[in-house]
Coordinates of C-alpha atoms and ligand atoms in Angstrom, one line a residue:
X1 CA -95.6 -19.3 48.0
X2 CA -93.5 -22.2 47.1
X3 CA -90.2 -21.2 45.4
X4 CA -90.5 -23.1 41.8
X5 CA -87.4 -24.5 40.1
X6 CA -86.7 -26.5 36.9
X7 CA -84.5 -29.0 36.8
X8 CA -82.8 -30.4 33.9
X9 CA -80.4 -33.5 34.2
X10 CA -79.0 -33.7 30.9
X11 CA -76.7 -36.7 29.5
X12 CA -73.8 -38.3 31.3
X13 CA -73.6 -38.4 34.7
X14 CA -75.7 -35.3 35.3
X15 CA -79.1 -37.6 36.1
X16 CA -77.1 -39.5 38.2
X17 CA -75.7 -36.7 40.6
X18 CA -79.3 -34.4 39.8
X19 CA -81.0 -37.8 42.0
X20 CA -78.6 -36.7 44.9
X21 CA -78.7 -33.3 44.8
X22 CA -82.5 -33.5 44.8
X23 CA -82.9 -36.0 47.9
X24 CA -81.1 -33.2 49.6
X25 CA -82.7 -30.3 48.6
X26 CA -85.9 -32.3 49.4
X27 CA -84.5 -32.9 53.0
X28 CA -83.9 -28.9 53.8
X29 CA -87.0 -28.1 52.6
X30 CA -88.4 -29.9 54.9
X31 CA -86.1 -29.2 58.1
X32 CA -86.4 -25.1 57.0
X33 CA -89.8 -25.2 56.3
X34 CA -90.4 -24.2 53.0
X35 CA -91.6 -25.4 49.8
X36 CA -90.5 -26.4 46.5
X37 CA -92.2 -26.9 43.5
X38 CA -90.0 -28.3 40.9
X39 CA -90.4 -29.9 36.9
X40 CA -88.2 -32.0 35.0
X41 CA -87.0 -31.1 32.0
X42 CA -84.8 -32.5 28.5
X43 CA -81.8 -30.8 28.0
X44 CA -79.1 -31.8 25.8
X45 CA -78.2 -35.1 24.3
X46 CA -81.6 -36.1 26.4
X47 CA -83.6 -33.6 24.4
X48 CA -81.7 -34.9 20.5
X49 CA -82.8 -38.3 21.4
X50 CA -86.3 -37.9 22.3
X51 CA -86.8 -34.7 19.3
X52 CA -85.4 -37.3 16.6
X53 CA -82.2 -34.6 16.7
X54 CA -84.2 -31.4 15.8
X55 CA -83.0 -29.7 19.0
X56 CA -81.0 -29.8 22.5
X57 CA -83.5 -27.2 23.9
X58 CA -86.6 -27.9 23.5
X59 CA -89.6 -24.7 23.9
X60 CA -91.0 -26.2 26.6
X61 CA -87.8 -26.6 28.4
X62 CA -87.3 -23.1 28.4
X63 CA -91.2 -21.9 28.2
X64 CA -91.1 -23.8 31.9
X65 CA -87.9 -22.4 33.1
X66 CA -89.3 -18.7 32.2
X67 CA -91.7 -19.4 35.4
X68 CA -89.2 -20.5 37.0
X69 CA -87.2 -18.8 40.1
X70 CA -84.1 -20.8 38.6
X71 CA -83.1 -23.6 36.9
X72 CA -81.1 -26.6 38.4
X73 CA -78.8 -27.9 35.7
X74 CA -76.9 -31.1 35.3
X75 CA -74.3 -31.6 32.5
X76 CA -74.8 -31.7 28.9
X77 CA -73.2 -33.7 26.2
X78 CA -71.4 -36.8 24.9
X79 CA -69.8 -39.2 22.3
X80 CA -72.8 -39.8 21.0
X81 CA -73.9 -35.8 19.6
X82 CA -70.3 -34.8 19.1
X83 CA -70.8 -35.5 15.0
X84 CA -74.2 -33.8 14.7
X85 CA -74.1 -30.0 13.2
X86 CA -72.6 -27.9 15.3
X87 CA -75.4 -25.4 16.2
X88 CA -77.6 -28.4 17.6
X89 CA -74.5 -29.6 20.1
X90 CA -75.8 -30.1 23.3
X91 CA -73.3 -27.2 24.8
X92 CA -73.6 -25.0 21.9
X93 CA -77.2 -25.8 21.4
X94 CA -78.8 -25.9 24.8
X95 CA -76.4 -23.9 27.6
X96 CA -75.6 -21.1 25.4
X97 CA -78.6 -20.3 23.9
X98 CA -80.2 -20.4 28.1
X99 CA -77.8 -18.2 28.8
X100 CA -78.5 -15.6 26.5
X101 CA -82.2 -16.0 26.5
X102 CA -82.5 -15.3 30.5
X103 CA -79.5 -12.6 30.2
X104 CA -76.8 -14.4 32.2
X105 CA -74.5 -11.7 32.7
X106 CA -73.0 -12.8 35.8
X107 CA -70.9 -15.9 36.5
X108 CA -70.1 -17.3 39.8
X109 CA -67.2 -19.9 40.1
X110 CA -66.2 -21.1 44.0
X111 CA -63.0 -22.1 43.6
X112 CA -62.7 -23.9 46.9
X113 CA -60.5 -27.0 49.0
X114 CA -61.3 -28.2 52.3
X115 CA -59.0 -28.5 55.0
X116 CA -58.8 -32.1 54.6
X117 CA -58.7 -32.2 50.7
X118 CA -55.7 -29.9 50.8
X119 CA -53.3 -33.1 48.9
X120 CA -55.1 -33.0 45.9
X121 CA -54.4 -29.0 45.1
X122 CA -51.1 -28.4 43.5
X123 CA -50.8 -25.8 45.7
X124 CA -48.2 -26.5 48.1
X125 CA -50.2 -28.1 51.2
X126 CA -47.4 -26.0 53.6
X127 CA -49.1 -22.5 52.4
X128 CA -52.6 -24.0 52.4
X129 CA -53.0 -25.7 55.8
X130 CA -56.5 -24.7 55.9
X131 CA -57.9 -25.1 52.9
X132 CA -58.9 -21.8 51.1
X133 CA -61.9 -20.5 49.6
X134 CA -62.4 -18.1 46.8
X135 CA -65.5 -16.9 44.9
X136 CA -64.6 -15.8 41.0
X137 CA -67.5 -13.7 39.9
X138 CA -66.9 -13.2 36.0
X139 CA -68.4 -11.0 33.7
X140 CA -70.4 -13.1 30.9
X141 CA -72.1 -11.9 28.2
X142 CA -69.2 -8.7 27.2
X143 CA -65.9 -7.6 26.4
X144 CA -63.1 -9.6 23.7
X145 CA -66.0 -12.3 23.1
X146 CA -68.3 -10.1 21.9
X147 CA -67.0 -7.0 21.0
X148 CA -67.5 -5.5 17.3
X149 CA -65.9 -5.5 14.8
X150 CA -63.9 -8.8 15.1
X151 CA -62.6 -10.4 11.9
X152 CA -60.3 -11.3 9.6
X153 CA -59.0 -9.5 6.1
X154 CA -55.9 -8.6 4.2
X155 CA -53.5 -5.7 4.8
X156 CA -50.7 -5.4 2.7
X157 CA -50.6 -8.5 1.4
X158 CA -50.8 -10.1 4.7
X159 CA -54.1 -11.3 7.1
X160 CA -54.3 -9.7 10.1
X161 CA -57.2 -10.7 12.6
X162 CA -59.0 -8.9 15.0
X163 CA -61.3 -8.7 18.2
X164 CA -62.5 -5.7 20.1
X165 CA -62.8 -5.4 24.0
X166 CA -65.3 -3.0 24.6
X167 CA -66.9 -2.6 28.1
X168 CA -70.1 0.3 28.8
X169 CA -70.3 1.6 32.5
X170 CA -73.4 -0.3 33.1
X171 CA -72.2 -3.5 32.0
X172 CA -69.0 -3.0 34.7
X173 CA -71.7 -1.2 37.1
X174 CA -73.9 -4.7 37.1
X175 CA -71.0 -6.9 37.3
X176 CA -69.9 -5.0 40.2
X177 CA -73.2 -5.0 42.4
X178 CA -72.9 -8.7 42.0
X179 CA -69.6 -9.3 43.3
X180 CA -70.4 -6.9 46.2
X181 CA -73.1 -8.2 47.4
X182 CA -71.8 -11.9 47.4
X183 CA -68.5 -10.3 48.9
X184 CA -71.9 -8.6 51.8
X185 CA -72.8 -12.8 52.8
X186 CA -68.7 -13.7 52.6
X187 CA -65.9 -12.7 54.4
X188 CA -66.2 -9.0 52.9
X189 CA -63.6 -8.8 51.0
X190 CA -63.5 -7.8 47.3
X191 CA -60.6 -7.5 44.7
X192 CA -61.4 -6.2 41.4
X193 CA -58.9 -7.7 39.2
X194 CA -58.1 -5.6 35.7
X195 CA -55.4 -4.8 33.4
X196 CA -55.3 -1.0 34.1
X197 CA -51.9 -0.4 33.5
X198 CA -52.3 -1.1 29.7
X199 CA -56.3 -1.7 28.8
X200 CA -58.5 1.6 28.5
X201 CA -61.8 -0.7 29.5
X202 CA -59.5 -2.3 32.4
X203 CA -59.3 2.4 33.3
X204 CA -63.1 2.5 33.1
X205 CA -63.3 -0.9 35.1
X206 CA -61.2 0.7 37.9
X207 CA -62.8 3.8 37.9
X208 CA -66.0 2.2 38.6
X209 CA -64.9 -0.2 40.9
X210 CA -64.3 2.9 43.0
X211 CA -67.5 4.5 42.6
X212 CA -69.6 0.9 43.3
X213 CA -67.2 0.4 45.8
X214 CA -68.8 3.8 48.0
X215 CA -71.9 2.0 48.1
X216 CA -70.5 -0.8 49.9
X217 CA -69.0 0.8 52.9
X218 CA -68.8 -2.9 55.1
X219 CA -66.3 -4.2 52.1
X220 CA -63.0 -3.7 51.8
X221 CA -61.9 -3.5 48.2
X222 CA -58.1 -3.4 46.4
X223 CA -57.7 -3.8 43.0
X224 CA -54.8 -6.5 41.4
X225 CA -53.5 -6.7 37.8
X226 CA -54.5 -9.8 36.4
X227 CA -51.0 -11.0 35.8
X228 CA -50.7 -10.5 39.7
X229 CA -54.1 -12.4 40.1
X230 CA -52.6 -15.6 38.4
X231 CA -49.8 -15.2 40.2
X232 CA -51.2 -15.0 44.0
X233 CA -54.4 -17.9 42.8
X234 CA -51.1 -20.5 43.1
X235 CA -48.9 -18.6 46.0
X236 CA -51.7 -17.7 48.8
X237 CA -55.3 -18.8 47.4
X238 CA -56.2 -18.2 51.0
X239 CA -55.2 -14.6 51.5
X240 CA -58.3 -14.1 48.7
X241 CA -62.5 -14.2 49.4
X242 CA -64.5 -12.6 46.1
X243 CA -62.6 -11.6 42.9
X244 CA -64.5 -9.8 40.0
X245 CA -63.2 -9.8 36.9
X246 CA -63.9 -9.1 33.0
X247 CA -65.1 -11.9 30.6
X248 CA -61.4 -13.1 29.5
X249 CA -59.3 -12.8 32.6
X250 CA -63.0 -14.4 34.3
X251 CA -62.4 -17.1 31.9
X252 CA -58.9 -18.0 32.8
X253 CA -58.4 -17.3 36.3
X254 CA -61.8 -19.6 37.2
X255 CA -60.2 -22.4 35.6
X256 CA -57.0 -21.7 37.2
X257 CA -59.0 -21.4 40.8
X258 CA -60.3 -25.1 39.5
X259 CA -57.1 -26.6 38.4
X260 CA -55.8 -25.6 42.1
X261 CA -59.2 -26.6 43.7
X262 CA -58.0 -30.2 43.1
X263 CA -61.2 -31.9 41.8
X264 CA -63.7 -30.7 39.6
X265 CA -66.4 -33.1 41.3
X266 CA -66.2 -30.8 44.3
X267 CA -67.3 -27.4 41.9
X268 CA -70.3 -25.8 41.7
X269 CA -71.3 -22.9 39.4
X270 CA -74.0 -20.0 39.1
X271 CA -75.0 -17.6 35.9
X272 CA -77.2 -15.0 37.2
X273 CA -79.2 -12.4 35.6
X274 CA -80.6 -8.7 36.7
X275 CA -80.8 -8.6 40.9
X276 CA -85.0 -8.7 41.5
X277 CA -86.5 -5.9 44.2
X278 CA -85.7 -8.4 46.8
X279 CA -82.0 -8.6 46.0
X280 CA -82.2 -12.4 44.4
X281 CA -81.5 -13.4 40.9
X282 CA -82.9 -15.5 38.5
X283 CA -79.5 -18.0 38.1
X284 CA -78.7 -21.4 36.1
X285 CA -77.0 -23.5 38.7
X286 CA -74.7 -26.1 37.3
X287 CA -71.8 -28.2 38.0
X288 CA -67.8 -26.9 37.0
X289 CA -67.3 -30.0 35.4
X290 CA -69.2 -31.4 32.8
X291 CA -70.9 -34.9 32.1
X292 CA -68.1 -37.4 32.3
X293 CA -68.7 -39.8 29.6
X294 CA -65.5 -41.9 31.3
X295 CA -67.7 -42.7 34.6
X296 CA -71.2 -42.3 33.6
X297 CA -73.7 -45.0 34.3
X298 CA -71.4 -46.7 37.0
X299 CA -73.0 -44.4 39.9
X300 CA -69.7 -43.7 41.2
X301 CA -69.8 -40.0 40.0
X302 CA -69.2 -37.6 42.7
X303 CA -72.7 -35.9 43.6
X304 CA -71.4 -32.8 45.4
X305 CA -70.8 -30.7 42.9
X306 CA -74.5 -30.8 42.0
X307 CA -75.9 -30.8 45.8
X308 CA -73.3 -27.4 46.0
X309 CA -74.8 -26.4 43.0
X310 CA -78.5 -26.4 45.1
X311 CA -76.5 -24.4 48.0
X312 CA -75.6 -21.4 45.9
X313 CA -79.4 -21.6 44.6
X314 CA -81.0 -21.3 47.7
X315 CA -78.5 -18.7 48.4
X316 CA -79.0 -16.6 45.5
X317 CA -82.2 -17.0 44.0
X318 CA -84.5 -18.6 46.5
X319 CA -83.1 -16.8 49.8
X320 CA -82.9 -19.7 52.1
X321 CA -79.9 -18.9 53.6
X322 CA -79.8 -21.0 56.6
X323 CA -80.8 -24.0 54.0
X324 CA -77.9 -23.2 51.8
X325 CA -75.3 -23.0 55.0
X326 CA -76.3 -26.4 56.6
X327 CA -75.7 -28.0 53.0
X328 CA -72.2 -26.9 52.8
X329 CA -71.7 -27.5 56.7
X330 CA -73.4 -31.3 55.6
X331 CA -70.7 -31.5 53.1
X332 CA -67.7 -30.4 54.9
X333 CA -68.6 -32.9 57.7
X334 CA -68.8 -35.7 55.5
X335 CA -65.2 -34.7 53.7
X336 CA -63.9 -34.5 57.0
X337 CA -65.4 -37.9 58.1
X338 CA -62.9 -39.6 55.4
X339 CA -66.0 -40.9 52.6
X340 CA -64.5 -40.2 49.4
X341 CA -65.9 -40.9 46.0
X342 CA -63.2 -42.4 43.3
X343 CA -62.4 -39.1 42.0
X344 CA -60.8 -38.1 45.9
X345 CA -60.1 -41.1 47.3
X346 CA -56.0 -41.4 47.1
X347 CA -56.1 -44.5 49.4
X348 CA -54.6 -42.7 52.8
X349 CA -55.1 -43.8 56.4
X350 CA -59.1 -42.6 56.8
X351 CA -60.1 -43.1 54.3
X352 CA -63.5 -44.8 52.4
X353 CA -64.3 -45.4 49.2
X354 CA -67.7 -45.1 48.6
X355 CA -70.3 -44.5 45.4
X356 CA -72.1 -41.3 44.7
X357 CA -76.0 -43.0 46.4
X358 CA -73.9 -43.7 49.2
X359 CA -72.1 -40.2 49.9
X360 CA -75.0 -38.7 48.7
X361 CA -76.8 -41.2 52.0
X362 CA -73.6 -39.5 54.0
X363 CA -74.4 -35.9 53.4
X364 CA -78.4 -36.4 54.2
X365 CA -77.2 -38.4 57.9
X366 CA -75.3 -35.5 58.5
X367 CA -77.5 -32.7 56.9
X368 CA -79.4 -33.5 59.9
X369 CA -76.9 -32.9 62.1
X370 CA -75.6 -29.7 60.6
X371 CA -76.2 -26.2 62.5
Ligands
NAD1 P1 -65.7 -33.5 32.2 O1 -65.7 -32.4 33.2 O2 -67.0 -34.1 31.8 O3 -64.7 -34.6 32.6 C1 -63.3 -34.3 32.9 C2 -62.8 -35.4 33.9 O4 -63.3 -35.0 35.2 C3 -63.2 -36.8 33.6 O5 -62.2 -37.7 33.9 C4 -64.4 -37.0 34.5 O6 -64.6 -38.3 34.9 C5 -64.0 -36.1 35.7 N1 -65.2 -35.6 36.4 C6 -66.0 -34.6 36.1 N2 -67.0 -34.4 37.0 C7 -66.9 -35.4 37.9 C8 -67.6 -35.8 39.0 N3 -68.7 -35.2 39.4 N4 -67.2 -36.9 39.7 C9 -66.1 -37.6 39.3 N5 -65.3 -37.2 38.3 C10 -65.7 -36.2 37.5 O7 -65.0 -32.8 30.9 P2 -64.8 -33.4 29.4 O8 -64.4 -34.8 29.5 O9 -63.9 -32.4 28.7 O10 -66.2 -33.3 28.7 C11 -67.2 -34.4 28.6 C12 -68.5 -33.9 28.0 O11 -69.1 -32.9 28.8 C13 -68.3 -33.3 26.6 O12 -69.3 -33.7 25.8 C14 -68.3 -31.8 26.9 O13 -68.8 -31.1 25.8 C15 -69.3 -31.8 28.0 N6 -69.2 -30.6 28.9 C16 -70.4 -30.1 29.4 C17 -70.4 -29.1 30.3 C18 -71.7 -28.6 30.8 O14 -72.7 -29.2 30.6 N7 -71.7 -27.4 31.4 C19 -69.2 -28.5 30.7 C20 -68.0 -29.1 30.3 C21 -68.0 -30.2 29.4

């Protein structure tokens, strides 16, 4: 059975790094031997113009990604849509909507810098000689975002405002599973980042995390306050593999782990839903970043994003794990052979700057090459 995938480019620079990433996913199928049967869809500003504005997610777009094993998404949005109503945005009208509608509970952010990328993380390069590598896996769809009642009103003469963080078991169970199992195909590591100390959900978090944690025998879990999380992200990003965290302190500390990644060109991203029998999810698979209005139509984007953005899909939802590891050993090797696209280049001895068809060129030569 082929594994079936739709892809949807978007606006921006998302069609232009989507051409990459598909040359190389194209290229492993063929070296691992198995098939793909993929369809192109609008999203977006793409979907405004050609609906005359009526919508950023059209039924088809989604009636095709429902037979879908996932969906390979670009970038969304743009100058152009920023005026229109808010509910029809291409962000607001197209990625959250797909996220609710296939129950995306489960966020994966790498936050990741290779050895020879280490200069562009603010981290001091002395405590990162070798690059490090950390997977945020973020709870999505509960807590402070959508907890009832939230609102405004008067008391006393005075407005007062309000939000609720509420967590069930389930919701921290599912999260959990998640995290694990990426932490099983990782260095097996886990740290379950909370607020225990002051937050009764951040109790109940902890308290599962314990009992998930049985389950898992091979992993080695410890558990970190958030404020501490923060904290070692900038001191020894290295010392960490897999965090898990709630919906708010997901939020922050992923764009922290991409702030201190050094370039969001490099960042891939997963949403995954409910684990299948066979232990894969159905997942959205995206760049960080988003579609770069600055740099789009020069084809000098930086296309790894997107083909690491195919890696974690063959990881997680089509199970081609040995297609999924030669990508990222593909990408490493052509880092470390000095190509850099505008966005890393800094103009050192080594260096070469190139455009995204021609690194995108580099990764296939040495896809075939990798283990
Ligand atoms: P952005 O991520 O698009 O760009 C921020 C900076 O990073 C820019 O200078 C851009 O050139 C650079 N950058 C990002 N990806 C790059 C890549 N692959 N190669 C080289 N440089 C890259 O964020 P923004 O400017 O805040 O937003 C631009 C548009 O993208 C907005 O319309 C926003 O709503 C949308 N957006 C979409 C998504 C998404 O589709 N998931 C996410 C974030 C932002």
């Amino acid at each position: 059975m082929p594994h079936t995938i739709t892809v949807l480019p978007g606006d921006g620079i998302g069609p232009e790094v989507m051409d990459v990433a598909l040359e190389v996913l194209d290229a492993v199928s063929t070296r691992f031997d198995f098939e793909i049967s993929s369809s192109t869809h609008l999203v977006g500003g793409a979907a405004l113009d050609a609906t005359n504005n009526e919508t950023p997610l059209p039924r088809e777009t989604i009636e095709a990604s429902e037979k879908a094993d996932a969906i390979l998404f670009g970038s969304v949005g743009g100058p152009k849509w920023e005026n229109l109503a808010p509910e029809i945005q291409p962000e607001r009208g197209a990625l959250l909507p797909l996220r609710k509608h296939f129950g995306l509970f489960a966020n994966l952010r790498p936050g990741s810098c290779l050895p020879a990328l280490t200069h562009a993380s603010p981290v001091k390069n002395e405590l990162i000689p070798n690059g490090f590598d950390v997977l945020c896996v973020r709870e999505l769809t509960g807590g402070i975002y959508f907890g009832e009642p939230k609102g405004r009103e008067d008391r006393n003469d005075e407005p007062v405002a309000f939000d609720t963080m509420v967590y069930k078991k389930s919701e921290i169970e599912n999260i959990l599973h998640v995290a694990f199992k990426a932490a099983m195909g990782r260095d097996k590591r886990l740290t379950s980042v909370d607020k225990a100390n002051v937050l009764a959900t951040s109790v109940l978090w902890r308290e599962t995390a314990n009992e998930v944690a049985v389950q898992y025998p091979e992993v080695t879990m410890d558990h970190l306050y958030v404020d501490n999380a923060a904290m070692q992200l900038v001191k020894r990003p290295d010392s960490l593999d897999v965090l898990v965290t709630e919906n708010l302190f997901g939020d922050i500390l992923s764009d922290e782990m991409a702030m201190i990644s050094g370039s969001l060109g490099m960042l891939p991203s997963a949403s995954l839903g409910e684990a299948k029998n066979n232990g894969l999810y159905f997942g959205m698979y995206e760049p960080s970043g988003g579609s770069a209005p600055d740099i789009a139509g020069q084809g000098i984007a930086n296309p790894i994003a997107q083909v690491l953005s195919v890696s974690m899909m063959l990881r997680y939802s089509l199970g081609e794990t040995a297609a999924a590891d030669a990508i990222d050993a593909a990408v490493q090797a052509t880092i470390d052979s000095g190509l850099r696209t505008g966005d890393l280049f800094t103009g050192a001895e080594g260096e070469t700057k190139i455009n995204t068809a021609e690194m995108g060129a580099a990764i296939l030569k040495n896809l075939s090459y990798a283990p």
